[in-house]
CSV table of C-alpha atoms and ligand atoms in Angstrom, one decimal:
chain,number,residue,atom,x,y,z
A,1,MET,CA,0.1,0.3,0.0
A,2,LEU,CA,1.2,3.5,-0.6
A,3,ILE,CA,0.3,6.8,0.9
A,4,ALA,CA,1.6,9.6,-1.0
A,5,GLY,CA,1.2,12.9,0.0
A,6,ASN,CA,0.4,15.9,-2.8
A,7,TRP,CA,1.6,18.8,-0.8
A,8,LYS,CA,0.6,21.8,-3.8
A,9,MET,CA,2.0,25.0,-3.1
A,10,ASN,CA,0.9,25.0,-0.1
A,11,THR,CA,3.4,25.2,3.3
A,12,ASP,CA,6.7,27.4,2.9
A,13,VAL,CA,10.3,25.6,3.7
A,14,PRO,CA,10.4,26.2,7.6
A,15,GLU,CA,6.5,25.1,7.5
A,16,GLY,CA,7.6,21.6,5.3
A,17,ARG,CA,10.4,21.0,6.7
A,18,THR,CA,8.3,21.1,10.5
A,19,LEU,CA,5.4,18.9,9.1
A,20,ALA,CA,8.5,16.2,7.4
A,21,GLN,CA,10.0,16.0,11.0
A,22,VAL,CA,6.7,15.6,12.5
A,23,ILE,CA,6.2,12.6,10.4
A,24,ALA,CA,9.8,11.6,10.6
A,25,ASP,CA,9.4,11.3,14.7
A,26,ARG,CA,6.0,9.9,14.3
A,27,LEU,CA,6.9,6.8,12.4
A,28,SER,CA,10.3,6.1,14.6
A,29,THR,CA,8.1,6.2,17.9
A,30,GLN,CA,5.8,3.6,16.0
A,31,PRO,CA,7.9,2.0,13.8
A,32,GLN,CA,5.5,-1.4,13.8
A,33,ALA,CA,2.4,0.8,13.4
A,34,PHE,CA,3.1,1.0,9.7
A,35,ASP,CA,5.4,-1.6,8.4
A,36,ASP,CA,3.8,-2.6,5.5
A,37,VAL,CA,2.8,0.9,4.5
A,38,ASP,CA,5.3,2.7,2.3
A,39,PHE,CA,4.8,6.2,2.6
A,40,LEU,CA,6.3,9.2,0.2
A,41,VAL,CA,5.6,13.1,0.2
A,42,CYS,CA,6.1,15.8,-2.8
A,43,PRO,CA,6.5,19.2,-1.4
A,44,PRO,CA,7.3,22.4,-3.6
A,45,PHE,CA,10.6,21.8,-5.7
A,46,VAL,CA,12.2,24.3,-3.2
A,47,HIS,CA,11.1,22.5,-0.3
A,48,LEU,CA,13.2,19.2,-1.7
A,49,PRO,CA,16.3,19.4,-0.2
A,50,ALA,CA,14.5,20.7,3.8
A,51,VAL,CA,12.2,17.8,3.3
A,52,ARG,CA,14.7,15.1,2.1
A,53,ASP,CA,17.1,16.1,5.3
A,54,ALA,CA,14.2,16.5,7.3
A,55,LEU,CA,13.2,12.5,7.0
A,56,ASP,CA,16.8,11.5,7.2
A,57,ASP,CA,16.1,7.7,8.2
A,58,ALA,CA,12.6,7.8,7.6
A,59,PRO,CA,11.3,5.4,5.3
A,60,VAL,CA,9.4,8.1,3.6
A,61,ALA,CA,10.3,8.6,0.2
A,62,VAL,CA,10.5,12.3,-1.8
A,63,GLY,CA,8.9,12.8,-4.8
A,64,ALA,CA,8.2,16.1,-6.9
A,65,GLN,CA,5.1,17.6,-8.6
A,66,ASP,CA,6.2,17.6,-12.1
A,67,MET,CA,9.5,18.1,-14.1
A,68,HIS,CA,10.4,18.9,-17.4
A,69,ALA,CA,10.7,16.9,-20.6
A,70,GLN,CA,14.8,17.9,-21.1
A,71,ASP,CA,17.6,17.2,-19.0
A,72,GLU,CA,18.3,21.2,-19.0
A,73,GLY,CA,18.5,24.1,-21.1
A,74,ALA,CA,17.2,27.5,-21.6
A,75,TYR,CA,13.8,26.5,-19.7
A,76,THR,CA,13.4,29.6,-17.4
A,77,GLY,CA,11.6,28.2,-14.2
A,78,ASP,CA,12.0,24.7,-15.1
A,79,VAL,CA,13.5,21.9,-12.8
A,80,SER,CA,14.8,18.8,-14.4
A,81,ALA,CA,14.7,15.0,-13.5
A,82,PRO,CA,18.7,15.4,-13.4
A,83,MET,CA,18.0,18.1,-10.5
A,84,LEU,CA,15.9,15.8,-9.2
A,85,THR,CA,17.9,12.4,-8.5
A,86,SER,CA,20.6,15.3,-7.4
A,87,ILE,CA,19.1,15.9,-4.4
A,88,GLY,CA,17.5,12.0,-3.6
A,89,CYS,CA,13.8,12.3,-5.3
A,90,ASP,CA,12.8,8.9,-6.6
A,91,TYR,CA,9.3,9.5,-7.6
A,92,VAL,CA,7.8,12.5,-9.7
A,93,ILE,CA,3.7,13.4,-10.2
A,94,LEU,CA,3.2,13.4,-14.1
A,95,GLY,CA,0.0,15.1,-15.3
A,96,HIS,CA,-1.8,15.7,-12.7
A,97,SER,CA,-5.1,17.5,-13.8
A,98,GLU,CA,-4.1,20.6,-12.1
A,99,ARG,CA,-1.4,20.8,-14.3
A,100,ARG,CA,-3.3,20.0,-17.8
A,101,LYS,CA,-5.8,22.5,-16.4
A,102,TYR,CA,-3.4,26.0,-15.2
A,103,TYR,CA,-1.1,24.8,-17.8
A,104,ASP,CA,-2.8,23.3,-20.9
A,105,GLU,CA,-0.5,19.6,-19.9
A,106,THR,CA,-1.2,17.7,-23.1
A,107,ASP,CA,-0.9,14.1,-23.1
A,108,ALA,CA,2.0,14.3,-25.7
A,109,ALA,CA,3.7,16.5,-22.9
A,110,VAL,CA,3.0,14.1,-19.7
A,111,ASN,CA,4.4,11.5,-22.1
A,112,ALA,CA,7.3,13.0,-23.0
A,113,LYS,CA,7.6,13.4,-18.9
A,114,VAL,CA,7.2,9.8,-18.7
A,115,LYS,CA,10.1,8.6,-20.9
A,116,GLN,CA,12.5,11.1,-19.4
A,117,ALA,CA,11.2,10.2,-15.8
A,118,LYS,CA,12.6,6.4,-16.4
A,119,ARG,CA,15.2,7.4,-18.1
A,120,HIS,CA,16.5,8.8,-15.2
A,121,GLY,CA,15.1,5.8,-13.0
A,122,LEU,CA,12.8,8.3,-11.2
A,123,ILE,CA,9.3,6.7,-11.4
A,124,PRO,CA,6.3,8.4,-12.8
A,125,ILE,CA,2.8,8.3,-11.3
A,126,VAL,CA,1.0,9.4,-13.9
A,127,CYS,CA,-2.7,10.7,-12.9
A,128,VAL,CA,-5.9,10.4,-15.0
A,129,GLY,CA,-9.5,10.9,-14.7
A,130,GLU,CA,-12.1,12.3,-15.7
A,131,THR,CA,-13.7,16.1,-15.0
A,132,LEU,CA,-17.7,16.5,-13.6
A,133,GLU,CA,-19.2,17.3,-17.1
A,134,GLN,CA,-17.2,13.9,-19.0
A,135,ARG,CA,-18.7,11.7,-16.0
A,136,GLN,CA,-22.3,13.4,-16.2
A,137,ALA,CA,-21.7,12.4,-20.3
A,138,GLY,CA,-21.2,8.8,-19.6
A,139,ASN,CA,-17.3,9.6,-20.9
A,140,ALA,CA,-15.7,8.7,-17.8
A,141,GLU,CA,-14.1,5.5,-19.5
A,142,ALA,CA,-13.2,6.5,-22.2
A,143,VAL,CA,-11.8,10.3,-20.9
A,144,VAL,CA,-9.4,8.0,-18.6
A,145,ARG,CA,-8.9,5.5,-21.3
A,146,ALA,CA,-7.7,7.9,-23.7
A,147,GLN,CA,-5.0,9.5,-20.9
A,148,VAL,CA,-3.6,6.1,-19.9
A,149,ASP,CA,-3.3,5.5,-24.1
A,150,GLY,CA,-1.4,8.7,-24.7
A,151,ALA,CA,0.5,8.8,-21.2
A,152,LEU,CA,1.9,5.5,-21.5
A,153,ALA,CA,2.4,5.5,-25.6
A,154,ASP,CA,5.6,3.7,-26.1
A,155,VAL,CA,6.7,3.1,-22.9
A,156,SER,CA,7.5,-0.1,-21.5
A,157,VAL,CA,7.8,-1.6,-18.0
A,158,GLY,CA,9.5,-4.5,-17.2
A,159,GLU,CA,9.1,-7.0,-14.0
A,160,SER,CA,10.7,-4.3,-11.9
A,161,GLY,CA,7.7,-2.3,-12.3
A,162,ALA,CA,9.0,1.4,-11.9
A,163,LEU,CA,5.1,2.9,-13.0
A,164,VAL,CA,2.4,3.7,-10.5
A,165,VAL,CA,-1.0,5.3,-11.9
A,166,ALA,CA,-3.0,7.6,-10.1
A,167,TYR,CA,-6.8,7.5,-10.6
A,168,GLU,CA,-7.9,11.5,-9.3
A,169,PRO,CA,-11.3,12.4,-10.7
A,170,VAL,CA,-11.3,16.1,-10.8
A,171,TRP,CA,-15.0,16.3,-9.6
A,172,ALA,CA,-13.2,15.2,-6.4
A,173,ILE,CA,-10.1,17.2,-5.9
A,174,GLY,CA,-10.1,19.9,-3.3
A,175,THR,CA,-14.2,19.6,-3.1
A,176,GLY,CA,-14.4,17.0,0.3
A,177,GLU,CA,-16.1,15.2,-2.0
A,178,SER,CA,-14.8,11.4,-2.8
A,179,ALA,CA,-15.4,9.7,-5.5
A,180,ALA,CA,-17.7,6.3,-3.6
A,181,PRO,CA,-15.3,3.4,-3.4
A,182,GLU,CA,-17.0,1.3,-5.6
A,183,GLN,CA,-17.4,3.7,-8.6
A,184,ALA,CA,-13.7,3.7,-8.4
A,185,GLN,CA,-12.9,0.7,-7.8
A,186,GLU,CA,-15.1,0.6,-11.2
A,187,MET,CA,-12.4,2.9,-12.7
A,188,HIS,CA,-9.4,1.3,-11.2
A,189,GLY,CA,-10.6,-2.4,-12.5
A,190,LEU,CA,-10.4,-0.9,-16.3
A,191,LEU,CA,-7.0,0.5,-15.3
A,192,ARG,CA,-5.7,-2.6,-14.5
A,193,ARG,CA,-7.2,-5.0,-17.4
A,194,ASP,CA,-5.6,-2.0,-19.5
A,195,LEU,CA,-2.4,-2.2,-18.1
A,196,ALA,CA,-2.9,-6.1,-18.3
A,197,GLU,CA,-3.6,-5.5,-21.5
A,198,ARG,CA,-0.5,-3.0,-22.2
A,199,PHE,CA,2.2,-4.8,-20.5
A,200,GLY,CA,0.5,-8.3,-19.2
A,201,ALA,CA,-0.9,-9.5,-16.1
A,202,SER,CA,2.2,-10.2,-14.0
A,203,VAL,CA,3.7,-6.2,-14.6
A,204,ALA,CA,0.0,-5.2,-14.3
A,205,ASP,CA,-0.9,-6.8,-10.9
A,206,GLY,CA,2.5,-5.4,-10.0
A,207,VAL,CA,2.0,-1.7,-10.4
A,208,PRO,CA,0.5,0.5,-7.6
A,209,LEU,CA,-3.1,1.8,-8.0
A,210,LEU,CA,-3.4,5.0,-6.4
A,211,TYR,CA,-6.8,7.0,-5.9
A,212,GLY,CA,-6.9,10.3,-5.6
A,213,GLY,CA,-10.1,12.9,-4.6
A,214,SER,CA,-10.6,14.1,-1.3
A,215,MET,CA,-8.9,11.4,0.4
A,216,LYS,CA,-9.4,12.1,4.3
A,217,PRO,CA,-9.5,9.2,7.2
A,218,HIS,CA,-12.7,9.3,7.3
A,219,ASN,CA,-13.4,7.5,3.9
A,220,ALA,CA,-9.9,5.5,3.4
A,221,TYR,CA,-10.9,2.4,4.8
A,222,GLY,CA,-13.8,2.2,2.4
A,223,LEU,CA,-11.9,3.5,-0.9
A,224,LEU,CA,-8.6,1.3,0.2
A,225,SER,CA,-10.2,-1.8,0.9
A,226,GLN,CA,-11.4,-1.9,-2.8
A,227,PRO,CA,-9.3,-4.5,-4.5
A,228,ASP,CA,-7.7,-2.7,-7.5
A,229,ILE,CA,-6.9,0.3,-5.1
A,230,ASP,CA,-3.4,0.6,-3.5
A,231,GLY,CA,-3.2,3.3,-2.3
A,232,GLY,CA,-3.7,6.7,-2.2
A,233,LEU,CA,-2.7,10.2,-3.6
A,234,ILE,CA,-3.8,12.3,-0.9
A,235,GLY,CA,-4.1,16.4,-0.8
A,236,SER,CA,-4.9,18.8,1.9
A,237,ALA,CA,-5.2,15.6,4.5
A,238,SER,CA,-1.8,15.1,3.7
A,239,LEU,CA,-0.9,18.8,5.1
A,240,ALA,CA,-1.2,17.9,8.9
A,241,ALA,CA,1.0,14.9,10.6
A,242,ASP,CA,-2.9,13.3,11.9
A,243,SER,CA,-5.1,13.6,9.1
A,244,PHE,CA,-1.9,11.8,6.8
A,245,LEU,CA,-1.1,9.5,9.1
A,246,GLY,CA,-4.5,8.7,10.3
A,247,ILE,CA,-5.2,7.4,6.3
A,248,ALA,CA,-2.0,5.2,6.6
A,249,GLU,CA,-3.3,3.7,10.0
A,250,LYS,CA,-6.6,3.1,7.8
A,251,ALA,CA,-4.4,1.3,5.4
A,252,MET,CA,-2.8,-1.0,7.9
A,253,ASP,CA,-6.9,-2.1,8.6
A,254,VAL,CA,-7.6,-2.7,5.5
A,255,LEU,CA,-3.7,-4.7,5.3
A,256,GLU,CA,-4.5,-6.5,8.5
A,257,GLU,CA,-7.9,-7.4,7.6
A,258,GLU,CA,-6.6,-8.9,4.3
A,259,THR,CA,-4.4,-11.6,5.7
A,260,THR,CA,-6.5,-12.7,8.6
B,1,LIG,P1,-6.8,16.4,-2.8
B,1,LIG,O1,-5.4,16.3,-3.7
B,1,LIG,O2,-7.0,15.4,-1.9
B,1,LIG,O3,-7.0,17.5,-1.6
B,1,LIG,O4,-8.5,16.6,-3.0
B,1,LIG,C1,-6.2,15.6,-4.4
B,1,LIG,C2,-4.7,15.6,-5.3
B,1,LIG,O5,-5.1,16.3,-6.0
B,1,LIG,O6,-3.4,15.3,-5.5
């Protein structure tokens, strides 16, 4: 189970460092409590070194929220994959709906970034999800399929995995209204089948499929207990250690249930 925090454009650097420190402290005082959960936080770019340092030996990976598709060059304001790996990033979120909406990021642009991430050993978290209008028009599945098709065109994924897909219905992001667990499972099942057609069933089974969109401690259990939901990409609830770890506790409950 992968519990990932997307801090978006929140907290200044000292606040971000403190949040990371609190998470690290809580994990070190309860080492067994979260044994089977993989943690990831994705703070803003400028926080990355401080957050990486604050997490020190804590079992929490660090990722970025975006990156450029080129190694280097005259791209004012951008950040490259080599920059991210040089400060210890393991993951990068790509194609988040906010980037698609505010920066007109296309599936082709996401695809170029996915390939670049893989060239540099970064694990891409490819975000897909339909808007409310698209869902109401009955197009949710077609939209998500097309986004996956575009983002993963000519991308190969071996047995080692190194790919994460996040289903984030746009209407659920930041609204407090998450998808119903069955609704989310329906799309996750479709994603799993799509990945199996693309890469084979054993690779598809190893790709963590995250749900994102108003996941909170109170609704996490229902979502995480769905068969094809392997974790969460968490926005606002990742900005406080209590709610972030509260969701991880629900993930542990689900995992314990599965083994009994
Ligand atoms: P939210 O954001 O949890 O605040 O809805 C999720 C995301 O956008 O990744």
